[in-house]
Tab-separated table of C-alpha atoms in Angstrom:
chain	number	residue	atom	x	y	z
A	470	MET	CA	179.402	141.474	121.618
A	471	SER	CA	179.941	144.936	120.681
A	472	GLN	CA	176.956	146.405	118.377
A	473	ASN	CA	179.447	147.464	115.889
A	474	LYS	CA	180.636	144.318	114.452
A	475	LEU	CA	178.993	142.103	111.943
A	476	LEU	CA	179.768	138.785	112.470
A	477	ILE	CA	179.241	135.751	109.346
A	478	ASP	CA	179.538	132.464	109.269
A	479	VAL	CA	179.414	130.683	105.949
A	480	GLY	CA	178.900	126.666	106.749
A	481	SER	CA	178.265	123.657	104.238
A	482	THR	CA	174.206	123.958	104.369
A	483	TYR	CA	173.566	127.666	105.675
A	484	PHE	CA	175.315	130.425	106.700
A	485	LYS	CA	174.277	133.336	110.044
A	486	VAL	CA	175.049	136.647	110.299
A	487	CYS	CA	174.803	138.421	113.659
A	488	ALA	CA	174.178	141.534	113.819
A	489	ASN	CA	173.504	143.688	117.368
A	490	ASN	CA	173.348	140.409	119.045
A	491	GLN	CA	170.760	138.904	117.103
A	492	VAL	CA	171.327	135.631	114.530
A	493	GLU	CA	169.401	134.931	111.293
A	494	GLN	CA	169.837	131.809	109.732
A	495	HIS	CA	169.793	131.078	105.726
A	496	PHE	CA	169.852	128.197	104.188
A	497	ARG	CA	171.954	128.118	100.922
A	498	ASP	CA	171.061	128.610	97.652
A	499	PHE	CA	173.407	126.450	95.631
A	500	ASN	CA	172.503	127.708	92.346
A	501	LYS	CA	174.135	130.998	93.456
A	502	ASP	CA	177.641	132.079	94.586
A	503	ILE	CA	178.163	132.221	97.943
A	504	TYR	CA	178.868	136.120	98.065
A	505	ASP	CA	175.545	137.093	95.703
A	506	ASP	CA	173.523	134.470	97.989
A	507	LEU	CA	174.241	136.639	101.081
A	508	LEU	CA	173.545	139.781	99.730
A	509	SER	CA	170.383	138.737	98.285
A	510	LYS	CA	169.508	137.560	101.212
A	511	CYS	CA	171.602	140.179	104.007
A	512	SER	CA	172.536	143.266	101.888
A	513	ASP	CA	170.846	145.818	104.074
A	514	THR	CA	172.537	144.193	107.402
A	515	ILE	CA	175.913	144.113	105.791
A	516	SER	CA	175.743	147.764	104.269
A	517	LYS	CA	175.524	149.162	107.517
A	518	PHE	CA	179.314	147.677	108.266
A	519	LYS	CA	182.448	149.258	107.360
A	520	LYS	CA	184.558	146.472	105.856
A	521	GLU	CA	187.145	146.426	109.277
A	522	GLU	CA	183.541	145.721	111.356
A	523	VAL	CA	182.843	142.057	109.584
A	524	PHE	CA	184.208	139.346	111.025
A	525	ILE	CA	183.951	136.018	108.788
A	526	CYS	CA	184.487	132.443	109.126
A	527	SER	CA	183.647	129.748	107.235
A	528	SER	CA	183.132	126.136	106.425
A	529	ALA	CA	182.065	126.073	103.295
A	530	ASN	CA	184.972	125.128	101.317
A	531	GLY	CA	185.074	122.058	103.000
A	532	GLY	CA	188.611	122.766	105.123
A	533	LEU	CA	191.612	121.357	104.176
A	534	THR	CA	192.344	117.839	103.914
A	535	THR	CA	195.287	116.284	105.499
A	536	LEU	CA	197.783	113.106	105.868
A	537	ILE	CA	199.870	112.725	108.680
A	538	ILE	CA	203.065	110.950	108.882
A	539	GLY	CA	204.343	110.411	112.539
A	540	VAL	CA	207.126	108.042	114.324
A	541	THR	CA	205.232	107.320	117.250
A	542	ASN	CA	201.626	107.112	118.028
A	543	SER	CA	202.117	107.775	121.777
A	544	PHE	CA	203.949	111.266	120.793
A	545	SER	CA	204.315	112.241	117.069
A	546	LEU	CA	201.110	111.306	115.959
A	547	LYS	CA	198.718	111.815	118.779
A	548	PHE	CA	200.441	115.476	119.112
A	549	ALA	CA	200.124	116.618	115.217
A	550	THR	CA	197.043	114.897	115.081
A	551	ASN	CA	195.533	117.319	118.358
A	552	ILE	CA	196.930	120.282	116.684
A	553	ALA	CA	195.689	119.943	113.388
A	554	TYR	CA	192.213	118.889	114.614
A	555	ASN	CA	192.417	122.559	117.115
A	556	SER	CA	193.135	124.060	113.922
A	557	GLY	CA	189.958	123.361	111.928
A	558	ILE	CA	191.869	120.763	109.463
A	559	ASN	CA	190.254	117.689	108.190
A	560	ILE	CA	192.482	114.233	108.776
A	561	ILE	CA	191.604	111.908	105.893
A	562	ASN	CA	194.884	109.416	107.038
A	563	THR	CA	197.470	108.850	109.617
A	564	VAL	CA	200.741	106.957	108.864
A	565	LEU	CA	202.799	105.047	111.398
A	566	TYR	CA	206.700	105.564	109.805
A	567	GLN	CA	207.073	102.374	110.738
A	568	ASP	CA	204.633	100.816	108.629
A	569	ILE	CA	204.465	103.197	105.412
A	570	ASP	CA	205.875	100.216	103.385
A	571	THR	CA	202.645	98.437	103.809
A	572	SER	CA	200.420	101.831	103.944
A	573	SER	CA	197.597	102.463	101.746
A	574	ILE	CA	198.346	105.363	99.832
A	575	PRO	CA	194.793	107.618	99.490
A	576	SER	CA	194.158	108.247	95.621
A	577	ASP	CA	192.734	111.825	96.445
A	578	LEU	CA	194.558	114.821	96.371
A	579	ILE	CA	195.712	116.056	99.797
A	580	ASP	CA	195.590	119.653	100.669
A	581	VAL	CA	198.779	119.438	103.435
A	582	VAL	CA	201.092	116.440	104.244
A	583	ILE	CA	202.424	116.863	108.300
A	584	ILE	CA	205.499	114.982	108.906
A	585	VAL	CA	206.515	114.954	112.374
A	586	GLY	CA	208.714	113.173	114.661
A	587	GLY	CA	211.784	113.045	116.493
A	588	ILE	CA	213.014	115.683	119.435
A	589	ASP	CA	215.675	117.923	118.170
A	590	SER	CA	218.655	115.574	119.786
A	591	VAL	CA	218.230	112.676	117.895
A	592	ASP	CA	218.760	112.525	114.124
A	593	ASN	CA	218.605	109.850	111.170
A	594	VAL	CA	214.891	109.099	111.891
A	595	PHE	CA	213.649	109.079	108.082
A	596	ASP	CA	215.035	107.865	105.135
A	597	GLU	CA	213.746	106.717	101.325
A	598	ARG	CA	210.897	105.138	102.408
A	599	LEU	CA	209.286	108.642	103.423
A	600	PHE	CA	210.507	109.280	99.694
A	601	ASN	CA	208.916	106.395	98.355
A	602	TYR	CA	205.834	106.953	99.807
A	603	LEU	CA	205.574	110.959	98.952
A	604	SER	CA	206.357	110.412	95.470
A	605	ASN	CA	202.713	108.172	94.968
A	606	LEU	CA	200.998	110.492	96.208
A	607	ASN	CA	198.695	113.360	95.360
A	608	TYR	CA	199.173	116.586	97.669
A	609	SER	CA	199.279	120.255	97.043
A	610	ASN	CA	201.289	121.503	99.948
A	611	VAL	CA	203.681	119.406	103.032
A	612	VAL	CA	205.563	120.742	105.969
A	613	PHE	CA	208.112	118.935	108.302
A	614	ALA	CA	207.709	119.921	112.274
A	615	GLY	CA	209.800	117.392	113.271
A	616	THR	CA	213.948	116.887	114.783
A	617	VAL	CA	215.682	119.591	113.238
A	618	LYS	CA	218.667	117.426	112.699
A	619	ASP	CA	217.135	115.942	109.818
A	620	ARG	CA	215.496	118.860	108.358
A	621	ASP	CA	218.996	119.504	105.609
A	622	TYR	CA	217.990	116.060	104.849
A	623	LEU	CA	214.176	116.140	104.075
A	624	THR	CA	214.689	119.539	102.202
A	625	SER	CA	217.227	118.189	99.972
A	626	ASN	CA	214.987	115.298	99.085
A	627	ILE	CA	211.361	116.729	99.446
A	628	LYS	CA	210.190	119.832	96.538
A	629	ASN	CA	209.074	122.743	98.142
A	630	LEU	CA	209.395	121.142	101.737
A	631	VAL	CA	208.032	123.748	104.365
A	632	ILE	CA	210.194	123.615	107.594
A	633	VAL	CA	208.123	124.724	110.889
A	634	GLU	CA	209.802	124.653	114.650
A	635	ASN	CA	209.558	121.062	116.443
A	636	ILE	CA	205.836	120.071	117.809
A	637	ILE	CA	208.028	118.101	120.312
A	638	ASN	CA	210.251	119.621	122.616
A	639	ASN	CA	212.913	117.912	124.438
A	640	LYS	CA	210.713	117.569	127.330
A	641	LEU	CA	208.051	115.580	125.150
A	642	HIS	CA	205.694	118.542	125.519
A	643	VAL	CA	203.600	119.932	122.854
A	644	VAL	CA	205.030	123.097	121.232
A	645	GLU	CA	201.651	123.686	118.953
A	646	GLU	CA	202.236	127.562	117.605
A	647	PRO	CA	204.165	127.357	114.758
A	648	LEU	CA	202.422	124.237	113.144
A	649	LYS	CA	198.978	125.752	113.949
A	650	ASN	CA	200.021	129.072	112.646
A	651	TYR	CA	201.126	127.416	109.331
A	652	LEU	CA	197.531	125.535	108.932
A	653	THR	CA	195.873	129.088	109.464
A	654	ASN	CA	197.258	130.459	106.967
A	655	LEU	CA	197.221	127.449	104.128
A	656	TYR	CA	193.160	127.607	104.881
A	657	GLN	CA	193.464	131.432	104.340
A	658	ALA	CA	195.475	130.845	101.325
A	659	ASP	CA	192.704	127.748	100.292
A	660	ILE	CA	189.851	130.565	101.076
A	661	GLU	CA	191.669	132.791	98.985
A	662	GLY	CA	191.898	130.246	95.835
A	663	LYS	CA	188.290	129.751	96.088
A	664	GLU	CA	186.491	131.420	93.589
A	665	ASP	CA	183.151	131.817	95.283
A	666	ILE	CA	184.578	132.277	98.951
A	667	LYS	CA	187.448	134.784	97.915
A	668	HIS	CA	184.874	137.207	97.413
A	669	LEU	CA	183.652	137.268	100.817
A	670	TYR	CA	186.917	139.697	100.932
A	671	ASP	CA	184.621	142.298	99.420
A	672	LEU	CA	182.781	142.467	102.633
A	673	THR	CA	185.528	142.447	105.296
A	674	SER	CA	189.070	143.683	105.998
A	675	ASN	CA	189.816	140.800	108.635
A	676	GLN	CA	191.276	137.343	107.731
A	677	ILE	CA	188.349	134.657	107.206
A	678	PHE	CA	189.243	132.268	109.640
A	679	SER	CA	187.656	128.126	109.372
A	680	THR	CA	184.773	127.841	111.518
A	681	PRO	CA	186.155	124.766	113.792
A	682	TYR	CA	188.738	126.954	114.719
A	683	ILE	CA	186.796	129.673	115.577
A	684	VAL	CA	184.465	127.332	117.928
A	685	ASN	CA	187.739	126.046	119.544
A	686	LYS	CA	188.770	129.680	120.337
A	687	THR	CA	184.816	130.626	122.219
A	688	LEU	CA	185.290	127.816	124.903
A	689	PRO	CA	187.354	129.709	127.712
A	690	PHE	CA	184.495	132.271	126.990
A	691	ILE	CA	181.204	130.121	126.940
A	692	ASP	CA	180.410	130.813	130.678
A	693	SER	CA	180.064	134.349	129.600
A	694	LYS	CA	176.681	132.956	127.936
A	695	PHE	CA	175.984	130.237	128.839
A	696	ALA	CA	175.382	127.813	132.268
A	697	ALA	CA	178.135	125.497	131.040
A	698	VAL	CA	180.039	124.006	134.255
A	699	ASN	CA	183.416	122.484	133.540
A	700	PRO	CA	184.460	120.001	133.021
A	701	PHE	CA	181.857	120.216	129.551
A	702	ILE	CA	181.776	118.971	125.940
A	703	LEU	CA	180.327	120.983	123.406
A	704	ILE	CA	178.715	118.601	120.307
A	705	ASP	CA	178.426	120.405	116.993
A	706	ILE	CA	176.023	117.854	114.836
A	707	GLY	CA	176.230	119.366	111.073
A	708	GLY	CA	175.602	118.180	107.987
A	709	ALA	CA	178.428	116.565	107.206
A	710	THR	CA	180.470	115.668	109.888
A	711	THR	CA	180.216	115.954	113.936
A	712	ASP	CA	182.635	117.206	116.237
A	713	ILE	CA	182.910	117.129	119.938
A	714	HIS	CA	184.943	120.283	121.758
A	715	TYR	CA	185.664	118.895	125.099
A	716	SER	CA	187.725	120.265	128.390
A	717	LYS	CA	191.143	118.733	128.478
A	718	ASP	CA	190.845	117.422	131.956
A	719	LEU	CA	187.861	114.624	130.534
A	720	SER	CA	190.904	113.324	128.922
A	721	TYR	CA	192.778	110.161	130.201
A	722	ASP	CA	195.703	111.389	127.777
A	723	ASN	CA	198.198	113.697	129.980
A	724	MET	CA	199.538	115.435	127.068
A	725	VAL	CA	200.630	119.319	127.710
A	726	THR	CA	199.584	121.393	125.693
A	727	GLU	CA	198.724	125.215	125.786
A	728	ASN	CA	195.014	124.740	125.009
A	729	GLU	CA	192.215	123.995	127.340
A	730	TYR	CA	190.345	122.169	125.053
A	731	ASP	CA	190.719	119.823	122.363
A	732	ARG	CA	188.387	118.919	119.188
A	733	LEU	CA	187.015	115.484	117.795
A	734	VAL	CA	186.233	115.097	114.193
A	735	PHE	CA	183.639	112.483	113.030
A	736	LYS	CA	183.743	112.591	109.379
A	737	LYS	CA	181.409	110.523	108.759
A	738	LEU	CA	178.327	111.575	111.311
A	739	GLY	CA	176.634	114.220	109.714
A	740	VAL	CA	172.655	113.782	108.999
A	741	PHE	CA	173.007	115.278	105.151
A	742	LYS	CA	175.719	114.839	103.254
A	743	SER	CA	177.277	111.874	105.350
A	744	LYS	CA	173.435	110.370	106.364
A	745	GLU	CA	174.004	106.967	104.700
A	746	SER	CA	177.374	106.548	106.376
A	747	LEU	CA	175.582	107.569	109.686
A	748	ILE	CA	172.556	104.690	108.886
A	749	PHE	CA	175.096	102.386	108.286
A	750	ALA	CA	177.046	103.387	111.953
A	751	ALA	CA	173.560	103.224	113.693
A	752	LYS	CA	172.882	99.255	111.993
A	753	ASN	CA	176.162	98.350	113.185
A	754	ASN	CA	176.303	99.597	116.805
A	755	GLU	CA	175.135	96.771	119.071
A	756	PHE	CA	172.123	98.785	120.734
A	757	VAL	CA	170.690	99.969	117.597
A	758	TYR	CA	167.775	97.984	117.951
A	759	GLU	CA	166.886	98.646	121.731
A	760	LEU	CA	167.689	102.363	121.103
A	761	LEU	CA	165.092	102.770	118.175
A	762	ALA	CA	162.475	100.284	120.617
A	763	HIS	CA	163.409	103.022	122.968
A	764	LEU	CA	162.297	105.668	120.941
A	765	LYS	CA	159.105	104.314	119.608
A	766	VAL	CA	160.345	103.291	115.999
A	767	THR	CA	161.619	100.776	114.171
A	768	GLU	CA	164.451	99.871	111.654
A	769	ASN	CA	162.554	101.582	108.874
A	770	ILE	CA	162.381	105.085	110.067
A	771	PHE	CA	166.361	104.881	107.842
A	772	ASN	CA	164.274	104.484	104.584
A	773	GLU	CA	162.016	107.839	105.642
A	774	ASP	CA	162.832	111.197	104.691
A	775	SER	CA	160.393	113.082	106.956
A	776	PRO	CA	160.732	115.670	109.676
A	777	LYS	CA	160.525	112.518	111.964
A	778	SER	CA	163.349	110.732	110.534
A	779	LEU	CA	165.253	113.740	110.598
A	780	ARG	CA	164.680	113.847	114.757
A	781	ILE	CA	165.769	110.156	115.095
A	782	LEU	CA	168.767	110.363	112.751
A	783	MET	CA	169.767	113.833	115.263
A	784	GLN	CA	169.170	111.657	118.270
A	785	LEU	CA	171.596	108.656	116.922
A	786	ALA	CA	173.978	111.156	116.109
A	787	ILE	CA	174.467	112.457	119.886
A	788	PHE	CA	174.128	108.773	120.834
A	789	LEU	CA	177.042	107.443	118.645
A	790	VAL	CA	179.385	110.487	118.847
A	791	LEU	CA	178.926	109.673	122.972
A	792	TYR	CA	179.610	106.253	122.753
A	793	LYS	CA	182.095	106.391	119.971
A	794	VAL	CA	184.139	108.430	122.981
A	795	SER	CA	182.833	106.419	125.825
A	796	GLU	CA	184.872	103.341	127.245
A	797	ALA	CA	182.300	101.157	125.294
A	798	HIS	CA	184.170	102.100	122.090
A	799	PRO	CA	188.149	101.232	121.932
A	800	LEU	CA	188.544	102.676	118.786
A	801	TYR	CA	188.501	106.634	119.526
A	802	ILE	CA	190.047	108.797	122.385
A	803	LYS	CA	188.606	107.802	125.566
A	804	LEU	CA	186.606	110.947	127.988
A	805	LYS	CA	185.678	110.479	131.517
A	806	LEU	CA	182.277	111.037	130.955
A	807	ASN	CA	181.328	109.918	134.089
A	808	LEU	CA	182.628	113.195	135.247
A	809	LEU	CA	181.099	115.079	132.793
A	810	LYS	CA	178.976	118.572	134.437
A	811	SER	CA	177.813	119.573	131.127
A	812	ILE	CA	176.879	118.991	127.295
A	813	VAL	CA	176.452	121.620	125.174
A	814	LEU	CA	174.590	121.124	121.511
A	815	THR	CA	175.037	123.198	118.477
A	816	GLY	CA	174.852	123.164	115.036
A	817	GLY	CA	171.544	122.256	113.417
A	818	ILE	CA	170.904	120.033	115.753
A	819	THR	CA	169.464	122.591	118.097
A	820	LYS	CA	166.904	123.458	115.107
A	821	VAL	CA	165.364	120.353	114.836
A	822	LEU	CA	165.084	118.781	118.055
A	823	SER	CA	163.651	119.930	121.449
A	824	PHE	CA	165.356	119.884	124.832
A	825	GLU	CA	163.486	117.258	125.545
A	826	GLU	CA	164.095	114.918	122.766
A	827	ALA	CA	167.891	115.835	123.554
A	828	GLU	CA	167.925	115.215	127.217
A	829	ASP	CA	166.251	111.535	126.114
A	830	ILE	CA	168.473	110.402	124.120
A	831	ILE	CA	171.341	111.552	126.862
A	832	SER	CA	169.729	109.704	129.590
A	833	PHE	CA	169.252	106.679	127.393
A	834	PHE	CA	172.569	106.682	127.051
A	835	TYR	CA	174.244	107.565	130.289
A	836	LYS	CA	171.303	104.882	131.812
A	837	LYS	CA	172.623	102.042	128.995
A	838	ILE	CA	176.152	102.391	129.052
A	839	LEU	CA	177.357	104.196	131.918
A	840	THR	CA	174.784	102.420	134.373
A	841	SER	CA	173.700	105.725	135.624
A	842	ASP	CA	170.277	107.460	136.319
A	843	ILE	CA	172.099	111.007	136.850
A	844	HIS	CA	173.036	112.712	133.443
A	845	PRO	CA	174.996	116.404	133.069
A	846	ALA	CA	173.003	119.019	132.330
A	847	ILE	CA	172.179	119.805	128.907
A	848	ILE	CA	172.682	123.434	127.314
A	849	MET	CA	171.107	123.941	123.803
A	850	ASP	CA	172.868	126.522	121.405
A	851	SER	CA	169.027	127.458	119.936
A	852	ASN	CA	170.635	130.717	118.906
A	853	TYR	CA	174.032	130.245	117.544
A	854	ASP	CA	175.367	132.096	119.827
A	855	ILE	CA	178.534	129.969	120.365
A	856	TRP	CA	180.916	130.629	117.162
A	857	THR	CA	179.741	134.771	117.991
A	858	LEU	CA	182.214	134.623	121.364
A	859	GLY	CA	185.049	133.836	119.685
A	860	ILE	CA	185.317	135.202	116.400
A	861	THR	CA	186.268	138.487	117.595
A	862	GLN	CA	188.941	136.743	120.388
A	863	GLN	CA	192.033	137.168	117.339
């Protein structure tokens, strides 16, 4: 990293500041505006840099929520989901178009609806059922990234519809950039609309990006700072969600995209804001009692609020997220974990778990679920260095 750059990551619980390769972390004061809180703790450091030397990423605005409507699970929905996740977007629901009449309608406000389907040589993919569904949906933005032959029809029936290039070309490959750029710019606009985040532009002349987007851009450079060997996964356990960023060659999907890495989000496996849903998931896992016995605790640990209970929750999050991408769990994307060479851990987990505690739970998973006495190399990003590698790669 260049010496004349200041890197700032504003999260939902902490913010991190990196200057001269030194990272400092501060717990946020939720009684203060983010800008004021940041200056009260880091003004001496910030004052040493010009606006063009300051780079900021943020997940403090909660990210954008999206609902995706697609024609097929194997192409349009899968491709659009892939692009949205890798753009740092939170997907709250996907709707298969053939089931749209019976699909539930979320009551919460959706930041953006993505409509996809059909290659450019087909038409009449959509009909009035789409308009009826949208009329009952509460959303702020809507974008169409499907067949060019249905554009005029949808534009005349959907108010303020944004058109971008079809995400599926005629060879059934993914065209990522147009939709990804639209979502990235939408995130930018969302930040500018949030009072406590847009003030951060008083500090920088560079665009503020979503933290998950930055982390995904970091992965091709990760071996410059860590001994991570491909194929690897990066597990980022935070307060509200757990993200997995993984090498493409671990996936059973043969999706052809430009990116080497993908992202998967588990919205209910955080250890602070989604603590209760994490505990619920743990209690409903068939291995939980054996796992708790291995960790030498009982179910009573879920009722505690202590450093020990937090460590146990962190370990459970690691186990559950690996379980949900293994062949043992059919509801999520399956990764070839038997081929995994490295597991990189980042986020708040590295400040809570020791290397031995992380290794213990990963070893348990590999023995119990994959029946293997050998587990991948474990790398702890204890200094939060990973996001610093990608934030200036724009």
